[in-house]
mmCIF file of C-alpha atoms and ligand atoms in Angstrom:
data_model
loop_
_atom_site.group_PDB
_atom_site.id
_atom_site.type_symbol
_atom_site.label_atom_id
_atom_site.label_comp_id
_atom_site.label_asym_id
_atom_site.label_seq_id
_atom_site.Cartn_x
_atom_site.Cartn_y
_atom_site.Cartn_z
ATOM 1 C CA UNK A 1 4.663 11.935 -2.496
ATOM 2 C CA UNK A 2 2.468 14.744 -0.966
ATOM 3 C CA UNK A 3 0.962 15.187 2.611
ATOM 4 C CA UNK A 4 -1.612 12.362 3.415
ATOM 5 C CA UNK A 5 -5.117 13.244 3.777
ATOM 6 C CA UNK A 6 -6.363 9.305 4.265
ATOM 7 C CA UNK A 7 -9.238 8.732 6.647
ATOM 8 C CA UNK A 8 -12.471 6.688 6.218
ATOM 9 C CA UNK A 9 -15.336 6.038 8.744
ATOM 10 C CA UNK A 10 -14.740 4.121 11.743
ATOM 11 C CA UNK A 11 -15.950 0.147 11.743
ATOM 12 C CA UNK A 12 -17.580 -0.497 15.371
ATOM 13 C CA UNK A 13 -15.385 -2.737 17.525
ATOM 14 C CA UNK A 14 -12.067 -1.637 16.252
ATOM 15 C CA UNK A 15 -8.956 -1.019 18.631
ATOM 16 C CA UNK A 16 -7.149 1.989 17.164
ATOM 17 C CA UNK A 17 -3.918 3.255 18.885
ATOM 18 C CA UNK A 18 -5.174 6.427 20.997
ATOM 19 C CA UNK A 19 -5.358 9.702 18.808
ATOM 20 C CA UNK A 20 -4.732 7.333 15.415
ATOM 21 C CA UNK A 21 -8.466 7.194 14.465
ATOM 22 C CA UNK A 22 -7.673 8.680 11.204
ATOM 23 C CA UNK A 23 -5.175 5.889 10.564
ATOM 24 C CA UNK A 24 -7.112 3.278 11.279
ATOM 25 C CA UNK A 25 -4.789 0.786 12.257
ATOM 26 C CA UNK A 26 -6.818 -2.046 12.790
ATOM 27 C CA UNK A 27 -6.375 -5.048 14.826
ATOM 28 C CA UNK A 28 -6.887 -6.713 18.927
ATOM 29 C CA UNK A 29 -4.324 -9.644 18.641
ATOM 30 C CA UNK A 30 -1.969 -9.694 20.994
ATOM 31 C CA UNK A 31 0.912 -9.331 18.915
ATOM 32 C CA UNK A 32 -0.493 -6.303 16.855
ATOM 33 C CA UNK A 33 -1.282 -4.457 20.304
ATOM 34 C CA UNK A 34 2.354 -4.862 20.903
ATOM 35 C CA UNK A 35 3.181 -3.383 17.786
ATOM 36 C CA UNK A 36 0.457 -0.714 18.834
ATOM 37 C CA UNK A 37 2.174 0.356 21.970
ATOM 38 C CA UNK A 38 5.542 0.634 19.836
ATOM 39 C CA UNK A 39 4.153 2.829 17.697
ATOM 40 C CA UNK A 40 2.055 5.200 20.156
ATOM 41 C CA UNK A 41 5.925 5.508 22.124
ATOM 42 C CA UNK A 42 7.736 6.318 19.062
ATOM 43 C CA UNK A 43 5.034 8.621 18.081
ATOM 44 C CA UNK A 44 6.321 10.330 21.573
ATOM 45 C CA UNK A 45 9.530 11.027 20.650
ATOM 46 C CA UNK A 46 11.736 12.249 17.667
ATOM 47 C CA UNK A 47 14.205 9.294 17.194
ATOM 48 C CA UNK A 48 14.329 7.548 13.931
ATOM 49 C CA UNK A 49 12.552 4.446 13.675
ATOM 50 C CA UNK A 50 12.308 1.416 11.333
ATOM 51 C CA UNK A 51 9.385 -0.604 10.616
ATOM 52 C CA UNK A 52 9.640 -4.078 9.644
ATOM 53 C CA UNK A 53 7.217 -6.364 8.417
ATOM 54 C CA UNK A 54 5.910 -8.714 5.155
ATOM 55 C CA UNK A 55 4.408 -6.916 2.146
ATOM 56 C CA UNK A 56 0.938 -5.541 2.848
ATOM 57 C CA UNK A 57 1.594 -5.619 6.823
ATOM 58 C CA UNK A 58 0.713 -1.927 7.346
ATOM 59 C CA UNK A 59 4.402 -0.317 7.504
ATOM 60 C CA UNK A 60 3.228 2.393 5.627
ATOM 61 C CA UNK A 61 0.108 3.456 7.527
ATOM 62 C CA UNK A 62 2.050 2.653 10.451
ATOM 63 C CA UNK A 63 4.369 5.550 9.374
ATOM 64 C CA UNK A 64 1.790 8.000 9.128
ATOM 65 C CA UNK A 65 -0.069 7.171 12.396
ATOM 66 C CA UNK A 66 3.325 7.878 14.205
ATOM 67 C CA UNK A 67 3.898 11.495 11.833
ATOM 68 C CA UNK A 68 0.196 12.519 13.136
ATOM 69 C CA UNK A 69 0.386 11.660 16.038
ATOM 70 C CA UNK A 70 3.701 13.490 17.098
ATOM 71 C CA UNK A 71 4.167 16.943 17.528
ATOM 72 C CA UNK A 72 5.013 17.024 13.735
ATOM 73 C CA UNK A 73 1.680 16.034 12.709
ATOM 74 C CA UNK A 74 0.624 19.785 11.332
ATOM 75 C CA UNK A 75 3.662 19.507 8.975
ATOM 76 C CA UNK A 76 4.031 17.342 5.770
ATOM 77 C CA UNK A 77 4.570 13.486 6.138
ATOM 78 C CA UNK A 78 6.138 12.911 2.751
ATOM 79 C CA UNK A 79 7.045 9.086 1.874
ATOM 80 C CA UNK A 80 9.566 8.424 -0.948
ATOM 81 C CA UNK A 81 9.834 5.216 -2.728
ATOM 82 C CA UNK A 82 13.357 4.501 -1.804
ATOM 83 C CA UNK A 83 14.102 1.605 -5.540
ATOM 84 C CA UNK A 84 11.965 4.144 -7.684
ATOM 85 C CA UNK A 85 14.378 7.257 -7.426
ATOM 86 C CA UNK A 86 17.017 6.971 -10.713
ATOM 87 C CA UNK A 87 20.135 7.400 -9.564
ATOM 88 C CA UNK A 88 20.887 10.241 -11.491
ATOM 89 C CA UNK A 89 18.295 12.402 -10.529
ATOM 90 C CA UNK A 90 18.709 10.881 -6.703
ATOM 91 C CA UNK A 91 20.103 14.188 -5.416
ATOM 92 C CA UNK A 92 17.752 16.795 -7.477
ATOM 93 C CA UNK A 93 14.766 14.929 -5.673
ATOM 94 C CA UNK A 94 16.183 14.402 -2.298
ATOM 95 C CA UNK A 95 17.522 17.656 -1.962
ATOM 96 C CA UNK A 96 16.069 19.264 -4.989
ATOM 97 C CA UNK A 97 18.480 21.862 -7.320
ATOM 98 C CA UNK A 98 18.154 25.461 -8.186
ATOM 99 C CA UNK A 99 17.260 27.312 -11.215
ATOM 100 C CA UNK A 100 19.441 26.632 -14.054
ATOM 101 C CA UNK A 101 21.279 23.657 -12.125
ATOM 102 C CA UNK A 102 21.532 21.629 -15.404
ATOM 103 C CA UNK A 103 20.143 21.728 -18.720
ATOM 104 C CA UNK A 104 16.563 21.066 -18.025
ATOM 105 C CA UNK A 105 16.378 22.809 -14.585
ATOM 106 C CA UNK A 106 14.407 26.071 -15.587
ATOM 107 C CA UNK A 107 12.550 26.098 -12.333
ATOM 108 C CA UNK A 108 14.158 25.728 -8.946
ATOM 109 C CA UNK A 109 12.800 22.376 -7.029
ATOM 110 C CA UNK A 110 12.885 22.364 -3.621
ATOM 111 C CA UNK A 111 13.473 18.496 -3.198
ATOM 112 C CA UNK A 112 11.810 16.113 -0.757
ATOM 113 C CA UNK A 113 14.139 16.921 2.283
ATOM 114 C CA UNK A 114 13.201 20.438 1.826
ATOM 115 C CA UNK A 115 9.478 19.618 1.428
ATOM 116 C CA UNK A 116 9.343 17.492 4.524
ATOM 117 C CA UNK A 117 10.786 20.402 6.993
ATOM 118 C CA UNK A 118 9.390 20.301 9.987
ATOM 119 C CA UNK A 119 7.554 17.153 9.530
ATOM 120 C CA UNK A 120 8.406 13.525 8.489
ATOM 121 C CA UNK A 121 10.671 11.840 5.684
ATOM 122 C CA UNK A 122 9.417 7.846 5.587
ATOM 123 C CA UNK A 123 12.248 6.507 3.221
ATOM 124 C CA UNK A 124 9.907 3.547 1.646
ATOM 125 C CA UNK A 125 11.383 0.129 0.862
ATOM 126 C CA UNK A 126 14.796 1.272 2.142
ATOM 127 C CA UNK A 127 16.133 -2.556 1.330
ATOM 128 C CA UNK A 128 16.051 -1.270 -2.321
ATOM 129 C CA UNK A 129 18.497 1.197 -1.951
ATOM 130 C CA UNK A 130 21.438 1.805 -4.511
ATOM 131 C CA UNK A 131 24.912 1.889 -2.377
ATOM 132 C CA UNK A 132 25.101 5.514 -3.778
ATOM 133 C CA UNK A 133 21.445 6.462 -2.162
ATOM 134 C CA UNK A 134 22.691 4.858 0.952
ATOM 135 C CA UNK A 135 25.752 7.041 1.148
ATOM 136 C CA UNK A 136 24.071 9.968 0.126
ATOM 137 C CA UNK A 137 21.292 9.227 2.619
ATOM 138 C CA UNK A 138 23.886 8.697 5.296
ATOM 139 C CA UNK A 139 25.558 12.051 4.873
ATOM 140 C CA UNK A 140 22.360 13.765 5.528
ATOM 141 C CA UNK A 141 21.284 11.593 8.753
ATOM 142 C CA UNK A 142 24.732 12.466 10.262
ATOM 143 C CA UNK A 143 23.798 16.218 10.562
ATOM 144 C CA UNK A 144 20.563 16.509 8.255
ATOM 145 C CA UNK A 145 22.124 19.143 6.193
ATOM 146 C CA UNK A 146 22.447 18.962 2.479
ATOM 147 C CA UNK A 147 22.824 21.111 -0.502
ATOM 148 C CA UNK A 148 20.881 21.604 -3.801
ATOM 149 C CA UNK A 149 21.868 20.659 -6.835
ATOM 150 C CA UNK A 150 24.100 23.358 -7.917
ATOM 151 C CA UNK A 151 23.722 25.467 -4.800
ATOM 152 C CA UNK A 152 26.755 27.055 -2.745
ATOM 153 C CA UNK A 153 25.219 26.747 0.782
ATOM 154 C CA UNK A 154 24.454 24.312 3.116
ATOM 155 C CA UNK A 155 21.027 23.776 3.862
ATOM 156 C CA UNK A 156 19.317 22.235 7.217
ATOM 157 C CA UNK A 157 16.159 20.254 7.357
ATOM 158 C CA UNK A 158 14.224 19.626 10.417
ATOM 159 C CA UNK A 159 13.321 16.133 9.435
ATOM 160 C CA UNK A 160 12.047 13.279 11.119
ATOM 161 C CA UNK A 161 13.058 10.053 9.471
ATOM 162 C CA UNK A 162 11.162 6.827 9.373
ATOM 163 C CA UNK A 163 12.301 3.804 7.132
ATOM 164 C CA UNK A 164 10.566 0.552 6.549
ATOM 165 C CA UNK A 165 11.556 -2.221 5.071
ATOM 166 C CA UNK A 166 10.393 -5.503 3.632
ATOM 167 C CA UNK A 167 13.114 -7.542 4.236
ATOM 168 C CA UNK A 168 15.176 -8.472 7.278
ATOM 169 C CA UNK A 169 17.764 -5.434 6.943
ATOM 170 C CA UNK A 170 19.864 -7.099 10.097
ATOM 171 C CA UNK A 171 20.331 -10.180 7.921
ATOM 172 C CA UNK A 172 21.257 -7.755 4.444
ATOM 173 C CA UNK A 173 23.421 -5.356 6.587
ATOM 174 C CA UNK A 174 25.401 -9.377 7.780
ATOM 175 C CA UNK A 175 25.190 -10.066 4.376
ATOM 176 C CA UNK A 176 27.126 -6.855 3.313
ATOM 177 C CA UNK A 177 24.228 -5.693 1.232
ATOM 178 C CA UNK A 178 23.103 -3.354 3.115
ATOM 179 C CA UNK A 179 25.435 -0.559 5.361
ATOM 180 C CA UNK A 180 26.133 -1.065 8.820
ATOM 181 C CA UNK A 181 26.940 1.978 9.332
ATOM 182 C CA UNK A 182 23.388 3.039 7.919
ATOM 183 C CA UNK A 183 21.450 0.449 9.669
ATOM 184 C CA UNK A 184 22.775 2.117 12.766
ATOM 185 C CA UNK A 185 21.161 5.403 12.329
ATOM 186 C CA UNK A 186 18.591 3.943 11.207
ATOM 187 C CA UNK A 187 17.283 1.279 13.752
ATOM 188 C CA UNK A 188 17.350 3.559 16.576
ATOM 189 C CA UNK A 189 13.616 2.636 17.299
ATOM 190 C CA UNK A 190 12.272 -0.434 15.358
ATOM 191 C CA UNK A 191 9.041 -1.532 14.949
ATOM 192 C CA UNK A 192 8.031 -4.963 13.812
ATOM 193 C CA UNK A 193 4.635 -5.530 12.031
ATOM 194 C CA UNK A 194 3.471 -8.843 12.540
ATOM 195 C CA UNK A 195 2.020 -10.609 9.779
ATOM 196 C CA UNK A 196 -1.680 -11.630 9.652
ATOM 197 C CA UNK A 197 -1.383 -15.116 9.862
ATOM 198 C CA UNK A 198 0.313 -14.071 13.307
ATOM 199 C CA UNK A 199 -2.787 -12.120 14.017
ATOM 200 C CA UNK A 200 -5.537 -14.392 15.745
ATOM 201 C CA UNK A 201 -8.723 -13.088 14.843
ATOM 202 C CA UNK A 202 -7.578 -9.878 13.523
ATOM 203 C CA UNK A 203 -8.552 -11.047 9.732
ATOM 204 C CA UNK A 204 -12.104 -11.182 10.723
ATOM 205 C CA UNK A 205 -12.023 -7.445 12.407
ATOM 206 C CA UNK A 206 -10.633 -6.423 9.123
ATOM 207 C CA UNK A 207 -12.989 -7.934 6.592
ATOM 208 C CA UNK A 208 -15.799 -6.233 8.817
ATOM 209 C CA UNK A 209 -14.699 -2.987 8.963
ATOM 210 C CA UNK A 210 -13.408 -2.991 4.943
ATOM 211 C CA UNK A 211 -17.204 -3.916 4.685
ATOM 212 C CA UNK A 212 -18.237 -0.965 6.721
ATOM 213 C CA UNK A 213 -15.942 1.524 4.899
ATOM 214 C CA UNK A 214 -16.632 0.534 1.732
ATOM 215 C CA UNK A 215 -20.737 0.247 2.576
ATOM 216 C CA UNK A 216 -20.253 4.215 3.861
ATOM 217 C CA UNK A 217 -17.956 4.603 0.161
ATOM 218 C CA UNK A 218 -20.276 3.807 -2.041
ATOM 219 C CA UNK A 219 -23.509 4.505 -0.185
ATOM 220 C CA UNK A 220 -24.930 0.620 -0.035
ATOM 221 C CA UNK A 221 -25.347 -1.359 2.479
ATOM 222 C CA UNK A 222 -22.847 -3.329 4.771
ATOM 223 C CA UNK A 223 -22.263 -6.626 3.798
ATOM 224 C CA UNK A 224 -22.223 -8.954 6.800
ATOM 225 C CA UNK A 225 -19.405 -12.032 6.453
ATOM 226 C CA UNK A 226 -20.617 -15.446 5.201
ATOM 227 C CA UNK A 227 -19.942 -18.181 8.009
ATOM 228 C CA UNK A 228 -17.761 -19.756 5.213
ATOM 229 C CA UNK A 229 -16.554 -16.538 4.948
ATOM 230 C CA UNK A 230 -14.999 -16.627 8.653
ATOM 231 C CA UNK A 231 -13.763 -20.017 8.352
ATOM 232 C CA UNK A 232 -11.719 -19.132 5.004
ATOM 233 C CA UNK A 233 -10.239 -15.764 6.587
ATOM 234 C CA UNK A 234 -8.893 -18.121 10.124
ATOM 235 C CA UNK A 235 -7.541 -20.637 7.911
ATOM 236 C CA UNK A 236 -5.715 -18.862 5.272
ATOM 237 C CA UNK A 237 -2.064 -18.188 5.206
ATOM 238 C CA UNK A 238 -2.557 -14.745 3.801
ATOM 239 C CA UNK A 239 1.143 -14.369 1.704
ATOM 240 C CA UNK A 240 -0.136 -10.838 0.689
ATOM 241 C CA UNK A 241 -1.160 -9.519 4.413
ATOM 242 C CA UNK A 242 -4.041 -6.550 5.433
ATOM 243 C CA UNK A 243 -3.371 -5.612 1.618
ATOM 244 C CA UNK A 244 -4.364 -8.874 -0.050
ATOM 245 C CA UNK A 245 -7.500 -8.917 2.395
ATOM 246 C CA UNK A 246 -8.602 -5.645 1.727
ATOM 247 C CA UNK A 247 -8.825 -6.022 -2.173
ATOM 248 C CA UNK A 248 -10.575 -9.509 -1.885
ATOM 249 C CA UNK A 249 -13.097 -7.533 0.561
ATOM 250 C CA UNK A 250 -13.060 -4.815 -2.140
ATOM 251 C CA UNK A 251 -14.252 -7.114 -4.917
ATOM 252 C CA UNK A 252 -16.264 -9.287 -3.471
ATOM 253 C CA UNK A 253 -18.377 -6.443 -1.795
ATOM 254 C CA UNK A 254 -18.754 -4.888 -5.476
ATOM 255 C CA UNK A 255 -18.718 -8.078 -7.672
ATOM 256 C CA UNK A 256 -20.496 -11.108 -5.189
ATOM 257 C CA UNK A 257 -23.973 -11.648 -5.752
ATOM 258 C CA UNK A 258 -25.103 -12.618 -2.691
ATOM 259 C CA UNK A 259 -25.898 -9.624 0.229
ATOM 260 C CA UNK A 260 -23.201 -11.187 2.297
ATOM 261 C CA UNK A 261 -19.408 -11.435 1.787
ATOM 262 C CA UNK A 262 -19.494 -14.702 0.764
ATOM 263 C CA UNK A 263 -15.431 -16.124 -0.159
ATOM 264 C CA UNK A 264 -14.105 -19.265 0.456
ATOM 265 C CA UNK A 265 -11.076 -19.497 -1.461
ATOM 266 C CA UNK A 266 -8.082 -16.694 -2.149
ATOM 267 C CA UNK A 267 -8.676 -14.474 -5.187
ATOM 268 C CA UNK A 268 -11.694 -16.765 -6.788
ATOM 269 C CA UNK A 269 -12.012 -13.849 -9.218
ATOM 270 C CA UNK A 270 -8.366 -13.150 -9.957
ATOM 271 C CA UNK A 271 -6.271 -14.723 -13.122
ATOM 272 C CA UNK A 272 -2.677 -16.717 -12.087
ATOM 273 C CA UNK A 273 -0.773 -18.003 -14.235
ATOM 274 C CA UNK A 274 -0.652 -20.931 -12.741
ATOM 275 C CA UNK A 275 -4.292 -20.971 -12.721
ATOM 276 C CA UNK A 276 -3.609 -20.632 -16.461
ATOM 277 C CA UNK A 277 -2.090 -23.728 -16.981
ATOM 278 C CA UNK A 278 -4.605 -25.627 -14.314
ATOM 279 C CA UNK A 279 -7.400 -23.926 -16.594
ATOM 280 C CA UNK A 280 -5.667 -25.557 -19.800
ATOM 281 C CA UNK A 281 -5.198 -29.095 -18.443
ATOM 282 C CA UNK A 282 -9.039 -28.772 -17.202
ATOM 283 C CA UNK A 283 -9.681 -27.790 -20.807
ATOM 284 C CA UNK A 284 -8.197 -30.644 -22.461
ATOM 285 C CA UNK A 285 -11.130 -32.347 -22.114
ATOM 286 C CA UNK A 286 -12.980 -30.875 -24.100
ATOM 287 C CA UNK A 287 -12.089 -29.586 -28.079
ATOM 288 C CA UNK A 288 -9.756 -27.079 -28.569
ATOM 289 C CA UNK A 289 -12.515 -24.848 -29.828
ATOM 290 C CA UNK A 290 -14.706 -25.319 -27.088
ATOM 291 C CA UNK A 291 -11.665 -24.665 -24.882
ATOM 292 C CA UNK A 292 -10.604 -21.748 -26.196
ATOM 293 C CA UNK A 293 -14.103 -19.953 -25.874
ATOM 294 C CA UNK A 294 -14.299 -21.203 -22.130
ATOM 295 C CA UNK A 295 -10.897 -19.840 -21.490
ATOM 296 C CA UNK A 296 -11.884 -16.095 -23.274
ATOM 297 C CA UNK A 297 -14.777 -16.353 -21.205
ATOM 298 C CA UNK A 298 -12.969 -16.528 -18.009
ATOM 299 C CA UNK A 299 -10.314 -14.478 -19.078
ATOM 300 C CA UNK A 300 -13.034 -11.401 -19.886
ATOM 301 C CA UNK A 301 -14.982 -12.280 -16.554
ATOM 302 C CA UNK A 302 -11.357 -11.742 -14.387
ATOM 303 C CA UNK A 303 -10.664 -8.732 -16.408
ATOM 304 C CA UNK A 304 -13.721 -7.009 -16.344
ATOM 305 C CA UNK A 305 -13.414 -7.614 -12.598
ATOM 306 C CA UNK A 306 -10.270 -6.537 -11.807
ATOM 307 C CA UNK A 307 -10.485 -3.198 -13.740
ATOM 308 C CA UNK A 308 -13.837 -2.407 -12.506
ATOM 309 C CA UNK A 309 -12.290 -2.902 -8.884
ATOM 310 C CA UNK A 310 -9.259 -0.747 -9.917
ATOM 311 C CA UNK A 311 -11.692 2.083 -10.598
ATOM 312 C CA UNK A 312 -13.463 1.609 -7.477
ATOM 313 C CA UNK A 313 -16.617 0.263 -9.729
ATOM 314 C CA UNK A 314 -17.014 3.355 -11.879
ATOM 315 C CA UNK A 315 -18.054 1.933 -15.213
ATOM 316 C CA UNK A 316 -16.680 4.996 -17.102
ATOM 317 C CA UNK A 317 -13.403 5.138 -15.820
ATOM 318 C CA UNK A 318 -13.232 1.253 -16.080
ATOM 319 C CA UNK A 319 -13.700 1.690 -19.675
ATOM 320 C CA UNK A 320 -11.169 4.318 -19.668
ATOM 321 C CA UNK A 321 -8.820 2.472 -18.393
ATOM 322 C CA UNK A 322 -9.679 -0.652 -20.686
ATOM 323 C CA UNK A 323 -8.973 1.755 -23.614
ATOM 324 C CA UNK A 324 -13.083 0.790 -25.058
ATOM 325 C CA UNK A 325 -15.521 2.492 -25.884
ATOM 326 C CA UNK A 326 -18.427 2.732 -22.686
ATOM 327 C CA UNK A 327 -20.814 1.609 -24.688
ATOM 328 C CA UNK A 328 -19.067 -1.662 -25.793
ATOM 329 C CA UNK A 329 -17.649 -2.060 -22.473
ATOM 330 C CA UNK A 330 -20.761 -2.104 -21.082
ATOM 331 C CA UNK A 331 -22.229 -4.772 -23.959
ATOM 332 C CA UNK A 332 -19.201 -6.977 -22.417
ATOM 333 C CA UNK A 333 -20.249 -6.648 -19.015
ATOM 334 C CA UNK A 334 -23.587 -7.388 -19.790
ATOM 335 C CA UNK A 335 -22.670 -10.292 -21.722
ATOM 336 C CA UNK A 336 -21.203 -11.616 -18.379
ATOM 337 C CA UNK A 337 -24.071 -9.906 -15.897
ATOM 338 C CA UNK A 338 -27.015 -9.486 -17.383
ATOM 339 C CA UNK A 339 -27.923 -6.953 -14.667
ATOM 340 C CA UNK A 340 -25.445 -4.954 -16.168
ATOM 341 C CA UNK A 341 -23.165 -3.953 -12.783
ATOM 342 C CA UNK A 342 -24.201 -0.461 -13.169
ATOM 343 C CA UNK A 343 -24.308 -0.058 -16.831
ATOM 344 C CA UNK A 344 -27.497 1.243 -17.306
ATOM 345 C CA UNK A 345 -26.747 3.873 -15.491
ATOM 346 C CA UNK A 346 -25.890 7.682 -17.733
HETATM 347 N N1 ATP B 1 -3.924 -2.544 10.779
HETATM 348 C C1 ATP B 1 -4.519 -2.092 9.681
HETATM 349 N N2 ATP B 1 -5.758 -1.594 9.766
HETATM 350 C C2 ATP B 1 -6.391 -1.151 8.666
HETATM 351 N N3 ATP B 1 -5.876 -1.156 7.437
HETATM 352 C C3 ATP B 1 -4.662 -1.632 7.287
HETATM 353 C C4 ATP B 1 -3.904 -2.115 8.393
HETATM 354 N N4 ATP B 1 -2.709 -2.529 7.949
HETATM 355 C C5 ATP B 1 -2.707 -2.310 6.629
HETATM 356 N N5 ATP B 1 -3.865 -1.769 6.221
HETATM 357 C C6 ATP B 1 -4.225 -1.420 4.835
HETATM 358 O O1 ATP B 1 -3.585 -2.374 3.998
HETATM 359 C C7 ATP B 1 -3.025 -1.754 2.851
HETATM 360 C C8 ATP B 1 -1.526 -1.990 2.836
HETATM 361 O O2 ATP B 1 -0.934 -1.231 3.874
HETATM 362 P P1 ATP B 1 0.480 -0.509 3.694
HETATM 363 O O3 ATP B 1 0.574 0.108 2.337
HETATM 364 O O4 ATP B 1 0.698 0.381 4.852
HETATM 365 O O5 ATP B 1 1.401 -1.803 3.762
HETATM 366 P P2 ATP B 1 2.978 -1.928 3.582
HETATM 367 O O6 ATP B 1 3.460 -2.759 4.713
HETATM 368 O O7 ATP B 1 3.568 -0.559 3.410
HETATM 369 O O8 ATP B 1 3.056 -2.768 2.246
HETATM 370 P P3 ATP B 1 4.289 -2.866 1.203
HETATM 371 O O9 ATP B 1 5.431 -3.491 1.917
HETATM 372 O O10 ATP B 1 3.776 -3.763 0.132
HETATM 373 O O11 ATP B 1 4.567 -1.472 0.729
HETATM 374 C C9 ATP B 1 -3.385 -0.277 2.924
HETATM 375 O O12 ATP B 1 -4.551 -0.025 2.171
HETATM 376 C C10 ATP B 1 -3.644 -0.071 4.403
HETATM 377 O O13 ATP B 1 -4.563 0.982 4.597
HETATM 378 MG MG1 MG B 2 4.625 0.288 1.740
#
């Protein structure tokens, strides 16, 4: 929850809304230049504004292209993960509590509200909201003042608020699960993300400039995209959005053999548990003990993968994280790459 300082190298060929190069939002479908425009006018004003879209759709770097790219941009953007706040400490973070406020408050905290003056609050995943966050959010978008925990005056904060949401919010606020009265203040600009099945030919721009980024990241060359490659990204229904293609970019450019980005199937590397059970009915035809070792050797092979592309292919921090020692994490890597994937490195 602290200022963002995101930006990686441009990929040639890329629309990005005017100013937002640092935000790289990505895309030259039609329907995500629409959402472009939308968010290069709200970035224009001060009005509150919800973004909409699927899971992975951008929402949140949508957010921050709008914060930098208003006349708030020199003060903090500062999302908050609206279902992660406990309910009991709800008002101590929002609007943080002075010195001796309760047992455990030695120091004073200023709280997010006051940490976002001047600048931007995005409230995250606003569809997870407790009724009591909701009410206690709505007090402060009437007037935008608030007090600390155990504080005796009222406090202002010159805070631009952006939510985004997941889910329909319309249909929860007709549903009664979500306040009307809340939805109001809240949808006073609204910006939909479309998702990237929506996005003709937008996948493709992606994958190429997640190649180029990561090629400039880790100082190897760019991957070009497999003509299998392009056919897979047109056809697939992407459930997961820019988020599920960017990590399959992610691992293939660090785990694929080949010196293009060669995929042709969602997640080859990744375990499911469905692909679990598929594995096990595959398996039945051979012994159980012969079964069981092919199974452990998939198992280790997805692993290794997946934690090596959680620590952005650092070896030693992979092992870190896999709780092994480096040396015998590296004996299982070369068990399944004899090349080693970096392990003969210090
Ligand atoms: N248009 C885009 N151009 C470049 N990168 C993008 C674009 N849209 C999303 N991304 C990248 O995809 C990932 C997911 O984006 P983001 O976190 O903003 O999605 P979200 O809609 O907030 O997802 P969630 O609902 O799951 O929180 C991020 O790494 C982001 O940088
Ligand atoms: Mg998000």
């Amino acid at each position: 929850m602290r200022q963002s300082t995101r930006g990686d190298g441009a990929a040639p060929g890329c629309a990005v809304a005017r100013g937002a190069r640092d935000h790289r939002l990505i895309g030259e479908s039609p329907a995500f230049v629409e959402a472009l425009a939308l968010i290069s006018k709200s970035a224009q004003c001060d009005a509150t504004v919800l973004i909409e879209g699927e899971t992975g759709t951008g929402k949140e770097l949508a957010a921050r292209a709008i914060h930098y790219l208003s006349v708030r941009r020199d003060a903090p953007f500062i999302p908050v993960n609206c279902g992660a706040i406990p309910e009991n400490l709800l008002e101590s973070e929002l609007y943080g509590h002075v010195r001796g406020a309760y047992t455990d408050a030695r120091e004073a905290s200023i709280g997010l509200v006051g940490q976002a003056d001047g600048g931007t609050l995005l409230l995250d995943e606003i569809e997870a909201m407790t009724q009591r966050t909701q009410i206690v959010m709505l007090r402060f978008l009437q007037d935008h003042q608030y007090r600390m925990v155990g504080g005796k005056t009222s406090r202002r904060a010159d805070v631009r608020v952006i939510a985004s949401s997941n889910a329909d919010l319309e249909a929860l606020t007709n549903e009664g699960r979500f306040r009307s009265d809340l939805y109001f203040r809240l949808n006073v600009l609204a910006v939909r993300l479309p998702s990237l099945r929506e996005r003709t030919g937008d996948a493709v721009l992606l994958a190429q400039a997640f190649s180029h980024r990561l090629s400039e990241r880790y100082g190897k060359p760019f991957k070009a995209l497999h003509p299998e490659t392009i056919a897979f990204l047109e056809s697939y229904a992407w459930p997961g959005n820019v988020r599920e293609l960017e990590n399959m970019i992610h691992r293939e450019y660090l785990f694929g053999d080949g010196p293009a980005i060669h995929i042709t199937q969602p997640d080859r590397h990744r375990a499911h548990g469905h692909a679990c059970a598929a594995a096990a009915a595959t398996h039945a035809a051979q012994d159980f003990k012969s079964a069981k070792a092919t199974a452990v050797m998939q198992f280790e092979r997805t692993y290794l993968l997946e934690i090596l592309t959680r620590a952005g292919g650092n070896v030693s921090a992979a092992a870190r994280l896999a709780g092994k020692e480096r040396s015998a994490f590296c004996r299982l890597i070369r068990k399944h790459w004899p090349a080693g994937m970096g392990c003969h490195e210090p």
